[in-house]
Amino acid sequence: MARSLRGRNRAGSWEPSEKADSDEDFMKDSFLSGFREFREEIRTFVAENLPDDMRERARRGFHATKEDMRRWMEILHKKGWSAPNWPKEYGGTGWSPLKRMVFEIEMANADAPPRNPFGFHLIGPVLCEFGTEQQKARYLPAILDGSEFWCQGFSEPNAGSDLASLKTTATLEGDHYVVNGQKTWTSEAHLADMIFCLVRTNRDGASQGGISMMLIDMKSPGVTVRPIITQDMSHYVNEIFLEDVKVPVENLVGEENQGWRYAKFLLENERTGSAYLPQSKSDLNRLRSLLAELRENGDTLASNPVLDAELARAEVDMAAHEMMVYRIIDGVTGIDSNAAASMIKARGAELQQRIAGLWIEALGPHALPVYEDGEEEYGIRASPGAMSQYLIRRAVSIYGGANEIQYNIIAKRGLHL
Amino acid sequence: MTTHDDESTGLALSSDESQLQASVERFIANEYTFDHYRATVREGGFNKAFWKQVADLGLVAACFPEDWEGYAQSGTEPFLVLEQFGYGLVVEPLVSGVLAPAAVLVATGERDRFASVFNEMMTGERLLALAWAEPNRRFDLAPEAVKASQTGGGWQLDGEKSTVLAAPHADSLLVSAATVDGPAMFLVPKDADGVELVTHRNIDGQGAADIHFRQVAVGSDALVGKPGEGEALMRAGMNMGAAMTCAEAVGAMDAALKLTVDYAQTRKQFGQAIASFQAIQHRLANMAIELEYARAMLQLLATGLFRGSESDRSAFVSGIRAKIMGCARFVVSDAVQLHGGIGVTDEAAISHYFRKVTALDLAWGDSRYHLERYRTERKAGTDLMASLY
Ligand SMILES: Cc1cc2nc3c(=O)[nH]c(=O)nc-3n(C[C@H](O)[C@H](O)[C@H](O)COP(=O)(O)OP(=O)(O)OC[C@H]3O[C@@H](n4cnc5c(N)ncnc54)[C@H](O)[C@@H]3O)c2cc1C
């Protein structure tokens, strides 16, 4: 389609210097229509390569097992798709952010298991950007093929929102650092081979200035992992005790005392990824089919006008969120990129919570029993993971920067207050 | 770091669109000052000289798609113009007096017949008022209170319309009326015998009128479309009005947020600017989020606006409008709150944005009305994004 070829004429008024090719072409294209074949390619790939048992487990809505995450990474890796966000030279795809989002949406739509995000999504890009050649060679391939799992050691018992107040220390002793302290809320630490940590290497001066980022082998002597059981009665997060843990100097990321810079780079990736768009879109589809399936008073819940109005509202908000995410990853909003990432993080979290809230309301009392993952008898189809998701999703507006912190960022970076 | 192998996505404005945006922005900022706005409202809500400038600059033509003889490639151009109209509190009826009635005429499929009307609209010589609302019928588009019966040489209209936007400034009225064959639309000269206007001013300064039709005789050529089509034609007008005013609402929200941020940084209480209080900052942050979400929705609306069938369009427009007007009401309400007492005075600009958004909302269907229309008319299995995929 010919874009508008309008120009200014002598009188200073607006008129086209040339007409569009034909009426046939009028508004047939959109910024997404170019991805039609690509979407089809992804769908076909997943249909042909995702094992049925894995798809079934993903649909149930419990946390993915380590083995499922590993296998799926391995399968994607063979296609070159396991870390689409990385530069091509390191095994990424070179796709635009928009194309990557389209990819993730199709993946979630097809009930593909999530991938361990701490490797490919968080530390991977940091290593590509700031890592040494040796670090890249040692860690990147094992993230790509799913053979090594990572976790994120930022938060501490007294350093949550105020992350820069963290107290875990690393002291240089010859060719290694000695690390002491405690990390908490560490997701998937019990599955992880490696952890990337923020540690204090300098106790003088500004709190952000004395922080370094380092990579620690979870099998190092002195690392103890203890489970924290969340309200959905599952084991996802952990506390980690670090006692005289020896970390080789070559495991320092970038320069000493520059860790805050790398952390900010990583956290911005995290927040943009935390718009939860792909997951939320498939959650909404699930809500739709749940309402069509569940019954009350001789009819399906889809014909309950109050629930249907909530579904309609969620659909509208989802479309707004989707457009917002596209605009932000494409950089067309004109607002500060930090503020923009905070906007979709905060609203995305709320949307996820709302949809999960509608799932359990639709199920009513059937949502109440505590099901363990893997139980075969669920009473009602599609129900077992719903309560689990509802409960754990209270955390999405807390982790990765609580919503209140996102509002602070928007006020400061977006509105200059 | 990352190299992209894709072309530009088309989400950003083209350079032509950016130019249009910049020139409307400059034009409105220069011509439509707050004082100019207040004077226009005092004089009845229409300034002929300003309207001529709008037309001469090609801004009406920029809102008409190409198959209506205009220049717009998508909804983007009209939205760029109307956003600035909302930002500047422009009361001249570009939507109610031009774009909404034009959509009715286009929906007849008889474009050639109305080509001269479109041209006169684009040159600023003609305004039409869409007379559909009837006493105590809210958004019911099927006419009842005005009836049209066939006479020897044409039609006779009797009955009453209420709160017809743009009527005081319009040259002719596009009237929905009940006939024995169902709803129909008629183009009636405003000065026809038996047409009586009781004009008033709406809260946003726009002129409107209640209209009585007493044995109004018109020729057979007054009929627009066919008897029985009237409701569908009106729906096209309603969709266009509902869509276009979303852009005005976004402009108004934008201005309201800016005014409020400025105010919060200058107003001092407890020895400091109120913007230093976190409770205020978080409210402003949420207003900023709602504005951006409304903008995102407006872009979706622009992309799909002139596509598809009218019935597809209804659900599409309604779903999007439900969101945008919800955002707009949220933003202007908080904007007034954060101004404190001054916010509810006629003197304060912010109250005019509050009234503007309220008027846009009620005139073309508020958030709840459109959510219900979206809910009942959406097709199973498609979502609002479907037209883009
Ligand atoms: C399920 C889950 C998984 C997690 N996974 C990880 C992980 O893998 N790795 C990791 O490092 N961390 C992880 N976290 C930790 C998470 O990032 C922190 O919980 C988060 O940063 C908030 O810190 P906090 O819990 O100490 O709450 P606090 O900081 O104590 O906040 C308590 C409340 O006070 C509010 N508040 C705090 N400061 C301000 C302020 N300045 N203005 C206004 N309000 C304020 C907060 O918004 C919140 O509502 C996880 C957390 C959860 C719950």
CSV table of C-alpha atoms in Angstrom, one decimal, chain A residues 19-312:
chain,number,residue,atom,x,y,z
A,19,LYS,CA,-3.6,9.4,-4.7
A,20,ALA,CA,-3.2,6.0,-3.2
A,21,ASP,CA,-2.8,3.2,-5.7
A,22,SER,CA,-6.3,1.9,-5.5
A,23,ASP,CA,-9.3,1.7,-3.2
A,24,GLU,CA,-8.6,-2.0,-3.0
A,25,ASP,CA,-5.5,-1.4,-1.0
A,26,PHE,CA,-7.2,1.0,1.4
A,27,MET,CA,-6.3,0.1,5.0
A,28,LYS,CA,-5.6,-3.6,4.4
A,29,ASP,CA,-2.3,-3.5,6.1
A,30,SER,CA,-1.4,-3.1,9.7
A,31,PHE,CA,1.9,-3.2,11.7
A,32,LEU,CA,1.0,-6.8,12.6
A,33,SER,CA,-0.3,-8.2,9.3
A,34,GLY,CA,3.3,-8.8,8.1
A,35,PHE,CA,3.7,-11.5,10.7
A,36,ARG,CA,1.0,-13.8,9.4
A,37,GLU,CA,3.4,-16.3,7.9
A,38,PHE,CA,5.7,-16.1,10.9
A,39,ARG,CA,2.8,-16.9,13.2
A,40,GLU,CA,1.9,-19.8,11.1
A,41,GLU,CA,5.5,-21.0,11.2
A,42,ILE,CA,5.5,-20.9,15.0
A,43,ARG,CA,2.2,-22.6,15.3
A,44,THR,CA,3.3,-25.4,13.0
A,45,PHE,CA,6.5,-25.8,14.8
A,46,VAL,CA,4.9,-26.1,18.2
A,47,ALA,CA,2.2,-28.4,16.9
A,48,GLU,CA,4.9,-30.7,15.5
A,49,ASN,CA,7.5,-30.4,18.3
A,50,LEU,CA,5.8,-29.9,21.7
A,51,PRO,CA,5.2,-33.3,23.3
A,52,ASP,CA,1.6,-33.9,24.3
A,53,ASP,CA,2.4,-34.6,27.9
A,54,MET,CA,4.1,-31.3,28.2
A,55,ARG,CA,1.3,-29.4,26.6
A,56,GLU,CA,-1.2,-31.0,28.9
A,57,ARG,CA,0.9,-30.1,32.0
A,58,ALA,CA,1.3,-26.5,30.8
A,59,ARG,CA,-2.5,-26.3,30.4
A,60,ARG,CA,-3.1,-27.3,33.9
A,61,GLY,CA,-1.6,-24.1,35.2
A,62,PHE,CA,0.9,-25.3,37.8
A,63,HIS,CA,4.6,-24.2,37.8
A,64,ALA,CA,6.4,-26.0,35.0
A,65,THR,CA,8.7,-28.8,36.1
A,66,LYS,CA,12.4,-28.4,35.6
A,67,GLU,CA,12.5,-31.3,33.2
A,68,ASP,CA,9.8,-29.7,31.0
A,69,MET,CA,11.6,-26.3,31.0
A,70,ARG,CA,14.9,-28.1,30.1
A,71,ARG,CA,13.4,-30.2,27.4
A,72,TRP,CA,11.6,-27.4,25.8
A,73,MET,CA,14.7,-25.2,25.7
A,74,GLU,CA,16.5,-28.0,24.1
A,75,ILE,CA,13.8,-28.4,21.4
A,76,LEU,CA,13.7,-24.6,20.8
A,77,HIS,CA,17.5,-24.5,20.7
A,78,LYS,CA,17.6,-26.9,17.8
A,79,LYS,CA,15.5,-24.5,15.9
A,80,GLY,CA,17.6,-21.5,17.0
A,81,TRP,CA,14.7,-20.1,19.0
A,82,SER,CA,15.6,-20.6,22.6
A,83,ALA,CA,16.9,-17.0,23.2
A,84,PRO,CA,15.3,-14.9,20.5
A,85,ASN,CA,16.3,-11.7,22.4
A,86,TRP,CA,20.0,-12.3,22.1
A,87,PRO,CA,22.2,-10.9,19.3
A,88,LYS,CA,22.7,-13.2,16.4
A,89,GLU,CA,26.4,-13.7,17.1
A,90,TYR,CA,25.6,-15.3,20.4
A,91,GLY,CA,22.9,-17.6,19.2
A,92,GLY,CA,20.0,-15.2,19.2
A,93,THR,CA,17.7,-14.4,16.3
A,94,GLY,CA,18.2,-10.7,15.5
A,95,TRP,CA,14.4,-10.2,15.5
A,96,SER,CA,13.0,-6.9,16.3
A,97,PRO,CA,11.4,-6.5,19.7
A,98,LEU,CA,8.0,-6.5,18.1
A,99,LYS,CA,8.7,-9.8,16.3
A,100,ARG,CA,9.9,-11.3,19.6
A,101,MET,CA,6.7,-10.3,21.2
A,102,VAL,CA,4.7,-11.9,18.4
A,103,PHE,CA,6.8,-15.1,19.0
A,104,GLU,CA,6.2,-15.2,22.7
A,105,ILE,CA,2.5,-14.6,22.2
A,106,GLU,CA,2.2,-17.5,19.8
A,107,MET,CA,4.2,-19.7,22.2
A,108,ALA,CA,1.9,-18.9,25.2
A,109,ASN,CA,-1.1,-19.4,22.9
A,110,ALA,CA,0.0,-22.9,22.0
A,111,ASP,CA,0.4,-23.8,25.7
A,112,ALA,CA,4.2,-24.2,25.4
A,113,PRO,CA,5.9,-24.3,28.8
A,114,PRO,CA,7.6,-21.2,30.0
A,115,ARG,CA,11.4,-21.1,29.9
A,116,ASN,CA,13.5,-20.4,32.9
A,117,PRO,CA,13.7,-16.7,32.5
A,118,PHE,CA,16.7,-16.0,34.7
A,119,GLY,CA,19.1,-17.4,32.1
A,120,PHE,CA,17.9,-16.4,28.7
A,121,HIS,CA,15.9,-13.3,29.6
A,122,LEU,CA,17.9,-11.8,32.5
A,123,ILE,CA,21.6,-12.7,32.8
A,124,GLY,CA,22.1,-13.7,29.2
A,125,PRO,CA,21.7,-10.2,27.7
A,126,VAL,CA,24.0,-8.8,30.5
A,127,LEU,CA,26.7,-11.3,29.6
A,128,CYS,CA,26.4,-10.6,25.9
A,129,GLU,CA,26.8,-6.9,26.7
A,130,PHE,CA,29.2,-6.7,29.6
A,131,GLY,CA,30.7,-10.2,30.0
A,132,THR,CA,34.2,-11.3,29.3
A,133,GLU,CA,34.9,-13.6,26.3
A,134,GLN,CA,35.6,-16.4,28.7
A,135,GLN,CA,32.3,-15.8,30.5
A,136,LYS,CA,30.4,-15.8,27.2
A,137,ALA,CA,32.0,-19.0,26.1
A,138,ARG,CA,31.4,-20.7,29.4
A,139,TYR,CA,27.8,-19.7,30.2
A,140,LEU,CA,25.9,-18.7,27.1
A,141,PRO,CA,25.8,-22.1,25.3
A,142,ALA,CA,24.5,-23.8,28.4
A,143,ILE,CA,21.7,-21.3,28.7
A,144,LEU,CA,20.8,-21.7,25.1
A,145,ASP,CA,20.4,-25.5,25.1
A,146,GLY,CA,18.7,-25.6,28.5
A,147,SER,CA,21.4,-27.6,30.2
A,148,GLU,CA,22.1,-25.0,32.9
A,149,PHE,CA,19.6,-23.2,35.0
A,150,TRP,CA,20.1,-19.8,36.7
A,151,CYS,CA,18.5,-17.9,39.5
A,152,GLN,CA,18.6,-14.2,40.6
A,153,GLY,CA,20.1,-13.3,43.9
A,154,PHE,CA,19.2,-9.7,44.4
A,155,SER,CA,16.7,-9.4,47.3
A,156,GLU,CA,17.7,-9.8,50.9
A,157,PRO,CA,15.6,-9.9,54.1
A,158,ASN,CA,16.2,-6.2,54.6
A,159,ALA,CA,16.7,-5.1,51.1
A,160,GLY,CA,13.5,-5.4,49.1
A,161,SER,CA,12.2,-2.3,47.4
A,162,ASP,CA,15.3,-0.5,48.6
A,163,LEU,CA,17.6,-3.0,46.9
A,164,ALA,CA,20.7,-0.8,47.1
A,165,SER,CA,20.7,-1.2,50.9
A,166,LEU,CA,21.8,-4.9,50.4
A,167,LYS,CA,24.3,-6.2,52.9
A,168,THR,CA,25.8,-9.4,51.5
A,169,THR,CA,29.5,-8.8,51.2
A,170,ALA,CA,32.3,-9.9,48.9
A,171,THR,CA,35.9,-9.5,50.0
A,172,LEU,CA,38.8,-9.9,47.6
A,173,GLU,CA,41.3,-12.5,48.9
A,174,GLY,CA,43.9,-13.2,46.2
A,175,ASP,CA,42.3,-14.8,43.1
A,176,HIS,CA,38.9,-15.1,44.6
A,177,TYR,CA,36.2,-13.2,46.5
A,178,VAL,CA,34.8,-14.5,49.8
A,179,VAL,CA,31.0,-13.9,50.0
A,180,ASN,CA,28.9,-13.8,53.1
A,181,GLY,CA,25.3,-12.9,53.6
A,182,GLN,CA,21.7,-13.9,52.9
A,183,LYS,CA,19.5,-13.7,49.8
A,184,THR,CA,15.8,-14.4,49.9
A,185,TRP,CA,12.8,-14.8,47.6
A,186,THR,CA,15.1,-16.5,45.2
A,187,SER,CA,12.9,-18.1,42.6
A,188,GLU,CA,13.9,-21.5,41.3
A,189,ALA,CA,17.1,-21.5,43.3
A,190,HIS,CA,16.5,-25.1,44.1
A,191,LEU,CA,16.5,-25.9,40.4
A,192,ALA,CA,19.5,-23.7,39.6
A,193,ASP,CA,23.1,-24.5,38.7
A,194,MET,CA,24.2,-20.9,38.9
A,195,ILE,CA,23.1,-17.7,40.6
A,196,PHE,CA,23.9,-14.1,39.6
A,197,CYS,CA,24.2,-12.0,42.8
A,198,LEU,CA,24.5,-8.4,43.8
A,199,VAL,CA,27.0,-8.1,46.5
A,200,ARG,CA,28.7,-5.3,48.4
A,201,THR,CA,32.4,-4.9,47.5
A,202,ASN,CA,32.8,-1.5,49.0
A,203,ARG,CA,31.3,-0.2,52.2
A,204,ASP,CA,32.2,3.4,51.8
A,205,GLY,CA,30.3,6.1,50.0
A,206,ALA,CA,27.0,5.9,48.2
A,207,SER,CA,25.1,2.7,48.6
A,208,GLN,CA,24.7,2.1,44.9
A,209,GLY,CA,28.4,2.7,44.3
A,210,GLY,CA,29.8,-0.2,46.2
A,211,ILE,CA,27.8,-2.9,44.6
A,212,SER,CA,29.2,-5.6,42.3
A,213,MET,CA,27.5,-8.3,40.2
A,214,MET,CA,29.0,-11.8,40.4
A,215,LEU,CA,28.2,-15.3,39.1
A,216,ILE,CA,28.2,-18.0,41.8
A,217,ASP,CA,28.1,-21.7,41.3
A,218,MET,CA,25.3,-23.1,43.4
A,219,LYS,CA,27.4,-26.2,44.3
A,220,SER,CA,30.1,-24.0,45.9
A,221,PRO,CA,30.7,-25.0,49.5
A,222,GLY,CA,28.9,-22.6,51.9
A,223,VAL,CA,25.8,-22.1,49.8
A,224,THR,CA,22.6,-23.4,51.5
A,225,VAL,CA,19.2,-23.3,50.0
A,226,ARG,CA,16.0,-23.5,52.1
A,227,PRO,CA,12.5,-23.5,50.6
A,228,ILE,CA,9.9,-20.9,51.3
A,229,ILE,CA,6.4,-22.3,50.8
A,230,THR,CA,4.1,-19.8,49.2
A,231,GLN,CA,0.3,-19.5,49.9
A,232,ASP,CA,-0.5,-21.7,47.0
A,233,MET,CA,1.3,-24.4,49.0
A,234,SER,CA,4.0,-24.8,46.4
A,235,HIS,CA,7.8,-24.5,46.5
A,236,TYR,CA,8.9,-21.9,44.0
A,237,VAL,CA,11.0,-19.4,46.1
A,238,ASN,CA,13.9,-20.0,48.5
A,239,GLU,CA,16.2,-18.3,50.9
A,240,ILE,CA,19.9,-18.7,50.4
A,241,PHE,CA,22.6,-18.5,53.0
A,242,LEU,CA,26.1,-17.7,51.8
A,243,GLU,CA,28.9,-18.5,54.3
A,244,ASP,CA,32.5,-17.9,53.3
A,245,VAL,CA,31.6,-18.9,49.7
A,246,LYS,CA,34.7,-18.7,47.5
A,247,VAL,CA,34.0,-17.1,44.1
A,248,PRO,CA,36.8,-16.9,41.5
A,249,VAL,CA,37.6,-13.3,40.4
A,250,GLU,CA,36.8,-14.2,36.8
A,251,ASN,CA,33.2,-14.6,37.9
A,252,LEU,CA,32.9,-10.8,38.5
A,253,VAL,CA,30.6,-9.3,35.8
A,254,GLY,CA,32.2,-6.2,34.3
A,255,GLU,CA,34.0,-3.9,36.7
A,256,GLU,CA,34.0,-4.1,40.5
A,257,ASN,CA,31.6,-1.6,42.1
A,258,GLN,CA,29.7,-1.1,38.8
A,259,GLY,CA,27.2,-3.8,39.6
A,260,TRP,CA,24.3,-1.3,39.9
A,261,ARG,CA,24.7,-0.3,36.3
A,262,TYR,CA,24.4,-3.9,35.1
A,263,ALA,CA,21.5,-4.5,37.5
A,264,LYS,CA,19.6,-1.5,36.0
A,265,PHE,CA,20.2,-2.9,32.5
A,266,LEU,CA,18.8,-6.2,33.7
A,267,LEU,CA,15.9,-4.8,35.6
A,268,GLU,CA,14.7,-2.8,32.7
A,269,ASN,CA,14.6,-5.9,30.6
A,270,GLU,CA,12.8,-7.6,33.4
A,271,ARG,CA,10.1,-5.0,33.7
A,272,THR,CA,9.4,-4.8,30.0
A,273,GLY,CA,9.2,-8.6,30.0
A,274,SER,CA,7.0,-8.3,33.0
A,275,ALA,CA,4.2,-6.8,31.0
A,276,TYR,CA,3.0,-10.4,31.2
A,277,LEU,CA,1.3,-9.9,27.8
A,278,PRO,CA,1.8,-13.4,26.2
A,279,GLN,CA,0.7,-15.2,29.4
A,280,SER,CA,-2.2,-12.8,30.0
A,281,LYS,CA,-3.6,-13.3,26.5
A,282,SER,CA,-3.7,-17.0,26.8
A,283,ASP,CA,-5.1,-16.7,30.3
A,284,LEU,CA,-8.0,-14.6,28.9
A,285,ASN,CA,-8.7,-17.3,26.3
A,286,ARG,CA,-8.7,-19.8,29.1
A,287,LEU,CA,-11.2,-17.7,31.0
A,288,ARG,CA,-13.4,-17.5,27.9
A,289,SER,CA,-13.5,-21.3,27.6
A,290,LEU,CA,-14.0,-21.7,31.3
A,291,LEU,CA,-17.1,-19.5,31.2
A,292,ALA,CA,-18.4,-21.4,28.1
A,293,GLU,CA,-17.8,-24.8,29.9
A,294,LEU,CA,-19.0,-24.2,33.5
A,295,ARG,CA,-22.7,-24.4,34.3
A,296,GLU,CA,-25.2,-22.9,36.7
A,297,ASN,CA,-29.0,-22.8,36.7
A,298,GLY,CA,-29.2,-24.9,33.6
A,299,ASP,CA,-27.1,-22.6,31.5
A,300,THR,CA,-23.4,-21.9,30.9
A,301,LEU,CA,-21.7,-19.1,32.7
A,302,ALA,CA,-21.1,-17.4,29.4
A,303,SER,CA,-24.7,-16.3,29.5
A,304,ASN,CA,-24.4,-14.8,32.9
A,305,PRO,CA,-24.5,-11.0,32.0
A,306,VAL,CA,-22.4,-9.9,35.0
A,307,LEU,CA,-19.6,-12.3,34.4
A,308,ASP,CA,-19.8,-11.7,30.6
A,309,ALA,CA,-19.5,-8.0,31.3
A,310,GLU,CA,-16.3,-8.7,33.3
A,311,LEU,CA,-15.0,-10.8,30.5
A,312,ALA,CA,-15.8,-8.0,28.0
